[in-house]
């Protein structure tokens, strides 16, 4: 099946810093989504982005499907951005498969 | 309802007992997923329902696990003869379907299962 690799596994930053999270996938995909899991465990959908670029406030995402990667940018980080960020992809198998996540810690 | 609803939120059971976990998806969503998340780990796919199609059960870890979705809405995940390694948070998610693929996926708050 399709493999999803996220990097870095862990990232520790000071409040106000910018960050870039990466998601690589092993095959062509028809669907890619980014999620944030807060410290209480709730998963929130950030972006539905099978291709192209989207922005939502301080967050933006870009997927380059032909090169099999997606990037999530967080600007001017806040402590509430802490948590685990997951990307999930769906290819020919038609089910959404998750990467192992990037754990982001924003210190005040 | 407004969001995906799961019950119970917490379940403590003894090894060998059966448990049922319930998921009520967002109204109108035809796609429904179950995932499992062990402490500090990623999301492990269990099963996927899409409309009236046969479910994708390829992620169920053993024949002790089963799931059904009645009337295209509520889903129940059943674990028989629970083992300690079944302890995890069980997450349900639902979405519309876009062009044959999963739309924006929305998660419930999960059911935390502890097997003693």
PDB file of C-alpha atoms in Angstrom:
ATOM      1  CA  UNK A   1       0.000   0.000   0.000  1.00  0.00           C
ATOM      2  CA  UNK A   2       0.895   3.643  -0.163  1.00  0.00           C
ATOM      3  CA  UNK A   3       3.560   4.823   2.306  1.00  0.00           C
ATOM      4  CA  UNK A   4       3.371   8.201   4.045  1.00  0.00           C
ATOM      5  CA  UNK A   5       6.427   9.722   5.702  1.00  0.00           C
ATOM      6  CA  UNK A   6       6.335  12.913   7.745  1.00  0.00           C
ATOM      7  CA  UNK A   7       9.268  15.009   8.843  1.00  0.00           C
ATOM      8  CA  UNK A   8      10.564  16.081  11.212  1.00  0.00           C
ATOM      9  CA  UNK A   9       9.129  13.718  13.829  1.00  0.00           C
ATOM     10  CA  UNK A  10       9.566  16.357  16.528  1.00  0.00           C
ATOM     11  CA  UNK A  11       9.940  20.128  16.400  1.00  0.00           C
ATOM     12  CA  UNK A  12      10.420  22.524  19.310  1.00  0.00           C
ATOM     13  CA  UNK A  13      10.160  26.262  18.673  1.00  0.00           C
ATOM     14  CA  UNK A  14       9.735  29.535  20.501  1.00  0.00           C
ATOM     15  CA  UNK A  15       6.538  31.497  20.176  1.00  0.00           C
ATOM     16  CA  UNK A  16       6.613  33.709  17.105  1.00  0.00           C
ATOM     17  CA  UNK A  17       8.801  31.404  15.004  1.00  0.00           C
ATOM     18  CA  UNK A  18       7.801  30.003  11.625  1.00  0.00           C
ATOM     19  CA  UNK A  19       7.829  26.302  10.772  1.00  0.00           C
ATOM     20  CA  UNK A  20       7.550  23.976   7.792  1.00  0.00           C
ATOM     21  CA  UNK A  21       6.271  20.422   8.103  1.00  0.00           C
ATOM     22  CA  UNK A  22       6.711  17.954   5.274  1.00  0.00           C
ATOM     23  CA  UNK A  23       4.704  14.966   4.056  1.00  0.00           C
ATOM     24  CA  UNK A  24       6.145  12.596   1.441  1.00  0.00           C
ATOM     25  CA  UNK A  25       4.114   9.832  -0.145  1.00  0.00           C
ATOM     26  CA  UNK A  26       5.121   6.866  -2.229  1.00  0.00           C
ATOM     27  CA  UNK A  27       2.512   6.847  -4.993  1.00  0.00           C
ATOM     28  CA  UNK A  28       0.126   9.126  -6.832  1.00  0.00           C
ATOM     29  CA  UNK A  29      -2.779  10.334  -4.722  1.00  0.00           C
ATOM     30  CA  UNK A  30      -6.251  11.695  -5.330  1.00  0.00           C
ATOM     31  CA  UNK A  31      -6.692  13.150  -1.885  1.00  0.00           C
ATOM     32  CA  UNK A  32      -4.460  14.689   0.773  1.00  0.00           C
ATOM     33  CA  UNK A  33      -5.553  16.225   4.042  1.00  0.00           C
ATOM     34  CA  UNK A  34      -3.744  17.833   6.980  1.00  0.00           C
ATOM     35  CA  UNK A  35      -4.941  17.501  10.562  1.00  0.00           C
ATOM     36  CA  UNK A  36      -4.006  18.946  13.940  1.00  0.00           C
ATOM     37  CA  UNK A  37      -4.396  16.825  17.071  1.00  0.00           C
ATOM     38  CA  UNK A  38      -4.457  19.078  20.111  1.00  0.00           C
ATOM     39  CA  UNK A  39      -2.991  18.043  23.484  1.00  0.00           C
ATOM     40  CA  UNK A  40      -6.446  16.800  24.553  1.00  0.00           C
ATOM     41  CA  UNK A  41      -6.581  14.395  21.616  1.00  0.00           C
ATOM     42  CA  UNK A  42      -9.131  16.089  19.391  1.00  0.00           C
ATOM     43  CA  UNK A  43      -8.357  15.886  15.665  1.00  0.00           C
ATOM     44  CA  UNK A  44      -9.205  18.939  13.581  1.00  0.00           C
ATOM     45  CA  UNK A  45      -9.163  19.059   9.797  1.00  0.00           C
ATOM     46  CA  UNK A  46      -6.889  21.865   8.613  1.00  0.00           C
ATOM     47  CA  UNK A  47      -6.785  21.453   4.849  1.00  0.00           C
ATOM     48  CA  UNK A  48      -8.233  19.334   2.076  1.00  0.00           C
ATOM     49  CA  UNK A  49      -5.483  19.805  -0.509  1.00  0.00           C
ATOM     50  CA  UNK A  50      -4.899  17.127  -3.173  1.00  0.00           C
ATOM     51  CA  UNK A  51      -2.989  19.722  -5.211  1.00  0.00           C
ATOM     52  CA  UNK A  52      -2.124  23.406  -5.245  1.00  0.00           C
ATOM     53  CA  UNK A  53      -1.889  25.903  -2.405  1.00  0.00           C
ATOM     54  CA  UNK A  54      -4.362  27.008   0.245  1.00  0.00           C
ATOM     55  CA  UNK A  55      -4.143  29.485   3.083  1.00  0.00           C
ATOM     56  CA  UNK A  56      -6.139  29.852   6.270  1.00  0.00           C
ATOM     57  CA  UNK A  57      -4.914  32.622   8.540  1.00  0.00           C
ATOM     58  CA  UNK A  58      -1.397  31.848   9.760  1.00  0.00           C
ATOM     59  CA  UNK A  59      -1.479  28.389   8.193  1.00  0.00           C
ATOM     60  CA  UNK A  60      -0.927  27.495   4.571  1.00  0.00           C
ATOM     61  CA  UNK A  61      -0.349  24.267   2.684  1.00  0.00           C
ATOM     62  CA  UNK A  62       1.059  23.307  -0.681  1.00  0.00           C
ATOM     63  CA  UNK A  63       0.806  19.941  -2.396  1.00  0.00           C
ATOM     64  CA  UNK A  64       2.977  19.103  -5.403  1.00  0.00           C
ATOM     65  CA  UNK A  65       1.310  15.901  -6.488  1.00  0.00           C
ATOM     66  CA  UNK A  66       3.708  15.224  -9.377  1.00  0.00           C
ATOM     67  CA  UNK A  67       6.638  15.215  -6.939  1.00  0.00           C
ATOM     68  CA  UNK A  68       4.726  13.375  -4.228  1.00  0.00           C
ATOM     69  CA  UNK A  69       5.000  15.760  -1.327  1.00  0.00           C
ATOM     70  CA  UNK A  70       3.041  18.316   0.627  1.00  0.00           C
ATOM     71  CA  UNK A  71       4.178  21.102   2.956  1.00  0.00           C
ATOM     72  CA  UNK A  72       2.362  22.719   5.858  1.00  0.00           C
ATOM     73  CA  UNK A  73       3.562  26.188   6.864  1.00  0.00           C
ATOM     74  CA  UNK A  74       2.832  27.741  10.227  1.00  0.00           C
ATOM     75  CA  UNK A  75       3.782  31.382  10.625  1.00  0.00           C
ATOM     76  CA  UNK A  76       4.129  33.392  13.854  1.00  0.00           C
ATOM     77  CA  UNK A  77       3.604  30.263  15.989  1.00  0.00           C
ATOM     78  CA  UNK A  78       1.489  30.445  19.128  1.00  0.00           C
ATOM     79  CA  UNK A  79       1.435  28.077  22.089  1.00  0.00           C
ATOM     80  CA  UNK A  80      -2.019  26.913  20.952  1.00  0.00           C
ATOM     81  CA  UNK A  81      -0.387  25.537  17.792  1.00  0.00           C
ATOM     82  CA  UNK A  82       1.252  22.813  19.891  1.00  0.00           C
ATOM     83  CA  UNK A  83       0.176  19.252  19.223  1.00  0.00           C
ATOM     84  CA  UNK A  84       0.668  16.635  16.555  1.00  0.00           C
ATOM     85  CA  UNK A  85       0.200  17.377  12.863  1.00  0.00           C
ATOM     86  CA  UNK A  86      -0.813  14.512  10.620  1.00  0.00           C
ATOM     87  CA  UNK A  87      -1.090  14.263   6.886  1.00  0.00           C
ATOM     88  CA  UNK A  88      -3.306  11.619   5.323  1.00  0.00           C
ATOM     89  CA  UNK A  89      -3.424  10.467   1.717  1.00  0.00           C
ATOM     90  CA  UNK A  90      -5.754   8.430  -0.424  1.00  0.00           C
ATOM     91  CA  UNK A  91      -4.629   6.732  -3.590  1.00  0.00           C
ATOM     92  CA  UNK A  92      -5.933   3.867  -5.635  1.00  0.00           C
ATOM     93  CA  UNK A  93      -6.936   1.873  -2.581  1.00  0.00           C
ATOM     94  CA  UNK A  94      -9.572   4.503  -1.782  1.00  0.00           C
ATOM     95  CA  UNK A  95      -9.025   4.775   1.909  1.00  0.00           C
ATOM     96  CA  UNK A  96      -7.317   7.565   3.806  1.00  0.00           C
ATOM     97  CA  UNK A  97      -3.949   6.483   5.253  1.00  0.00           C
ATOM     98  CA  UNK A  98      -2.186   8.556   7.902  1.00  0.00           C
ATOM     99  CA  UNK A  99       1.460   9.354   8.417  1.00  0.00           C
ATOM    100  CA  UNK A 100       3.078   9.024  11.845  1.00  0.00           C
ATOM    101  CA  UNK A 101       2.810  12.734  12.523  1.00  0.00           C
ATOM    102  CA  UNK A 102       5.039  15.640  13.514  1.00  0.00           C
ATOM    103  CA  UNK A 103       4.916  16.614  17.189  1.00  0.00           C
ATOM    104  CA  UNK A 104       5.183  20.395  17.465  1.00  0.00           C
ATOM    105  CA  UNK A 105       5.920  22.101  20.768  1.00  0.00           C
ATOM    106  CA  UNK A 106       5.706  25.893  20.943  1.00  0.00           C
ATOM    107  CA  UNK A 107       7.307  27.358  24.061  1.00  0.00           C
ATOM    108  CA  UNK A 108       6.248  30.763  25.400  1.00  0.00           C
TER     109      UNK A 108
ATOM    110  CA  UNK B   1     -26.070  16.177  15.110  1.00  0.00           C
ATOM    111  CA  UNK B   2     -23.578  18.943  14.517  1.00  0.00           C
ATOM    112  CA  UNK B   3     -20.522  16.729  14.786  1.00  0.00           C
ATOM    113  CA  UNK B   4     -19.422  13.109  14.951  1.00  0.00           C
ATOM    114  CA  UNK B   5     -20.590  11.616  18.227  1.00  0.00           C
ATOM    115  CA  UNK B   6     -18.934   8.616  19.888  1.00  0.00           C
ATOM    116  CA  UNK B   7     -19.914   6.639  22.956  1.00  0.00           C
ATOM    117  CA  UNK B   8     -18.832   5.701  25.482  1.00  0.00           C
ATOM    118  CA  UNK B   9     -16.060   8.254  25.895  1.00  0.00           C
ATOM    119  CA  UNK B  10     -14.313   5.936  28.339  1.00  0.00           C
ATOM    120  CA  UNK B  11     -14.646   2.202  28.835  1.00  0.00           C
ATOM    121  CA  UNK B  12     -12.779   0.060  31.327  1.00  0.00           C
ATOM    122  CA  UNK B  13     -13.284  -3.668  30.954  1.00  0.00           C
ATOM    123  CA  UNK B  14     -11.778  -6.925  32.091  1.00  0.00           C
ATOM    124  CA  UNK B  15      -9.741  -9.125  29.802  1.00  0.00           C
ATOM    125  CA  UNK B  16     -11.989 -11.576  27.962  1.00  0.00           C
ATOM    126  CA  UNK B  17     -15.130  -9.409  27.993  1.00  0.00           C
ATOM    127  CA  UNK B  18     -16.810  -8.108  24.839  1.00  0.00           C
ATOM    128  CA  UNK B  19     -17.192  -4.366  24.188  1.00  0.00           C
ATOM    129  CA  UNK B  20     -19.239  -2.291  21.768  1.00  0.00           C
ATOM    130  CA  UNK B  21     -18.266   1.191  20.667  1.00  0.00           C
ATOM    131  CA  UNK B  22     -20.766   3.411  18.899  1.00  0.00           C
ATOM    132  CA  UNK B  23     -20.342   6.143  16.298  1.00  0.00           C
ATOM    133  CA  UNK B  24     -23.015   8.544  15.095  1.00  0.00           C
ATOM    134  CA  UNK B  25     -21.652  10.349  12.001  1.00  0.00           C
ATOM    135  CA  UNK B  26     -22.535  13.779  10.692  1.00  0.00           C
ATOM    136  CA  UNK B  27     -25.917  13.658   9.010  1.00  0.00           C
ATOM    137  CA  UNK B  28     -25.632  12.998   5.273  1.00  0.00           C
ATOM    138  CA  UNK B  29     -22.046  11.781   5.350  1.00  0.00           C
ATOM    139  CA  UNK B  30     -21.780   8.556   3.366  1.00  0.00           C
ATOM    140  CA  UNK B  31     -18.174   7.715   4.263  1.00  0.00           C
ATOM    141  CA  UNK B  32     -17.332   6.439   7.758  1.00  0.00           C
ATOM    142  CA  UNK B  33     -13.956   5.352   9.115  1.00  0.00           C
ATOM    143  CA  UNK B  34     -12.751   3.664  12.278  1.00  0.00           C
ATOM    144  CA  UNK B  35      -9.142   4.214  13.366  1.00  0.00           C
ATOM    145  CA  UNK B  36      -7.232   3.120  16.451  1.00  0.00           C
ATOM    146  CA  UNK B  37      -4.604   5.206  18.213  1.00  0.00           C
ATOM    147  CA  UNK B  38      -2.346   3.757  20.875  1.00  0.00           C
ATOM    148  CA  UNK B  39      -0.635   6.089  23.327  1.00  0.00           C
ATOM    149  CA  UNK B  40       1.758   8.432  21.539  1.00  0.00           C
ATOM    150  CA  UNK B  41       1.292   6.667  18.210  1.00  0.00           C
ATOM    151  CA  UNK B  42      -0.242   7.469  14.841  1.00  0.00           C
ATOM    152  CA  UNK B  43      -3.645   6.470  13.524  1.00  0.00           C
ATOM    153  CA  UNK B  44      -4.080   2.841  12.535  1.00  0.00           C
ATOM    154  CA  UNK B  45      -6.789   2.253   9.912  1.00  0.00           C
ATOM    155  CA  UNK B  46      -9.352  -0.376  10.944  1.00  0.00           C
ATOM    156  CA  UNK B  47     -12.373  -0.287   8.609  1.00  0.00           C
ATOM    157  CA  UNK B  48     -14.038   1.981   6.031  1.00  0.00           C
ATOM    158  CA  UNK B  49     -17.705   2.149   5.019  1.00  0.00           C
ATOM    159  CA  UNK B  50     -18.796   4.001   1.863  1.00  0.00           C
ATOM    160  CA  UNK B  51     -22.473   4.153   1.033  1.00  0.00           C
ATOM    161  CA  UNK B  52     -23.883   0.768   0.092  1.00  0.00           C
ATOM    162  CA  UNK B  53     -20.525  -0.671  -0.997  1.00  0.00           C
ATOM    163  CA  UNK B  54     -18.957  -3.597   0.814  1.00  0.00           C
ATOM    164  CA  UNK B  55     -16.809  -2.228   3.664  1.00  0.00           C
ATOM    165  CA  UNK B  56     -13.012  -2.259   3.450  1.00  0.00           C
ATOM    166  CA  UNK B  57     -12.128  -4.432   6.451  1.00  0.00           C
ATOM    167  CA  UNK B  58      -8.456  -4.784   5.569  1.00  0.00           C
ATOM    168  CA  UNK B  59      -7.262  -3.027   8.724  1.00  0.00           C
ATOM    169  CA  UNK B  60      -9.081  -5.137  11.313  1.00  0.00           C
ATOM    170  CA  UNK B  61      -6.283  -6.734  13.382  1.00  0.00           C
ATOM    171  CA  UNK B  62      -8.010 -10.038  14.114  1.00  0.00           C
ATOM    172  CA  UNK B  63     -11.313 -11.869  13.803  1.00  0.00           C
ATOM    173  CA  UNK B  64     -12.199 -10.631  17.293  1.00  0.00           C
ATOM    174  CA  UNK B  65     -12.920  -7.258  15.702  1.00  0.00           C
ATOM    175  CA  UNK B  66     -16.043  -6.574  13.675  1.00  0.00           C
ATOM    176  CA  UNK B  67     -18.058  -3.536  12.669  1.00  0.00           C
ATOM    177  CA  UNK B  68     -21.378  -2.783  11.113  1.00  0.00           C
ATOM    178  CA  UNK B  69     -23.149   0.263   9.846  1.00  0.00           C
ATOM    179  CA  UNK B  70     -26.922   0.209  10.017  1.00  0.00           C
ATOM    180  CA  UNK B  71     -29.064   2.167   7.570  1.00  0.00           C
ATOM    181  CA  UNK B  72     -26.028   3.984   6.235  1.00  0.00           C
ATOM    182  CA  UNK B  73     -25.737   5.967   9.455  1.00  0.00           C
ATOM    183  CA  UNK B  74     -24.782   4.739  12.943  1.00  0.00           C
ATOM    184  CA  UNK B  75     -21.844   2.344  13.194  1.00  0.00           C
ATOM    185  CA  UNK B  76     -20.866  -0.077  15.942  1.00  0.00           C
ATOM    186  CA  UNK B  77     -17.377  -1.493  16.431  1.00  0.00           C
ATOM    187  CA  UNK B  78     -17.388  -4.730  18.437  1.00  0.00           C
ATOM    188  CA  UNK B  79     -14.354  -6.281  20.065  1.00  0.00           C
ATOM    189  CA  UNK B  80     -14.859  -9.800  21.384  1.00  0.00           C
ATOM    190  CA  UNK B  81     -12.778 -11.431  24.108  1.00  0.00           C
ATOM    191  CA  UNK B  82     -10.797  -8.256  24.717  1.00  0.00           C
ATOM    192  CA  UNK B  83      -7.049  -8.445  25.308  1.00  0.00           C
ATOM    193  CA  UNK B  84      -4.780  -5.940  27.031  1.00  0.00           C
ATOM    194  CA  UNK B  85      -3.206  -4.999  23.694  1.00  0.00           C
ATOM    195  CA  UNK B  86      -6.636  -3.759  22.566  1.00  0.00           C
ATOM    196  CA  UNK B  87      -6.280  -0.822  24.973  1.00  0.00           C
ATOM    197  CA  UNK B  88      -6.271   2.336  22.846  1.00  0.00           C
ATOM    198  CA  UNK B  89      -8.386   5.256  21.735  1.00  0.00           C
ATOM    199  CA  UNK B  90     -10.833   4.243  19.018  1.00  0.00           C
ATOM    200  CA  UNK B  91     -11.616   7.121  16.676  1.00  0.00           C
ATOM    201  CA  UNK B  92     -14.521   7.416  14.289  1.00  0.00           C
ATOM    202  CA  UNK B  93     -14.644   9.883  11.394  1.00  0.00           C
ATOM    203  CA  UNK B  94     -17.080  10.718   8.621  1.00  0.00           C
ATOM    204  CA  UNK B  95     -17.176  12.705   5.399  1.00  0.00           C
ATOM    205  CA  UNK B  96     -19.010  13.348   2.170  1.00  0.00           C
ATOM    206  CA  UNK B  97     -17.524  11.700  -0.890  1.00  0.00           C
ATOM    207  CA  UNK B  98     -15.860  13.877  -3.563  1.00  0.00           C
ATOM    208  CA  UNK B  99     -15.448  12.306  -6.964  1.00  0.00           C
ATOM    209  CA  UNK B 100     -15.311   8.826  -5.460  1.00  0.00           C
ATOM    210  CA  UNK B 101     -12.795   9.776  -2.782  1.00  0.00           C
ATOM    211  CA  UNK B 102     -13.020  10.847   0.840  1.00  0.00           C
ATOM    212  CA  UNK B 103     -14.004  14.475   1.343  1.00  0.00           C
ATOM    213  CA  UNK B 104     -12.995  16.572   4.334  1.00  0.00           C
ATOM    214  CA  UNK B 105     -12.835  14.141   7.199  1.00  0.00           C
ATOM    215  CA  UNK B 106     -14.314  15.057  10.587  1.00  0.00           C
ATOM    216  CA  UNK B 107     -13.431  13.131  13.731  1.00  0.00           C
ATOM    217  CA  UNK B 108     -15.314  12.347  16.888  1.00  0.00           C
ATOM    218  CA  UNK B 109     -13.651  12.724  20.278  1.00  0.00           C
ATOM    219  CA  UNK B 110     -12.885   9.036  20.500  1.00  0.00           C
ATOM    220  CA  UNK B 111     -13.640   6.173  22.848  1.00  0.00           C
ATOM    221  CA  UNK B 112     -10.810   5.364  25.245  1.00  0.00           C
ATOM    222  CA  UNK B 113     -10.727   1.628  25.942  1.00  0.00           C
ATOM    223  CA  UNK B 114      -8.745   0.192  28.834  1.00  0.00           C
ATOM    224  CA  UNK B 115      -8.537  -3.571  29.200  1.00  0.00           C
ATOM    225  CA  UNK B 116      -7.402  -4.707  32.641  1.00  0.00           C
TER     226      UNK B 116
END
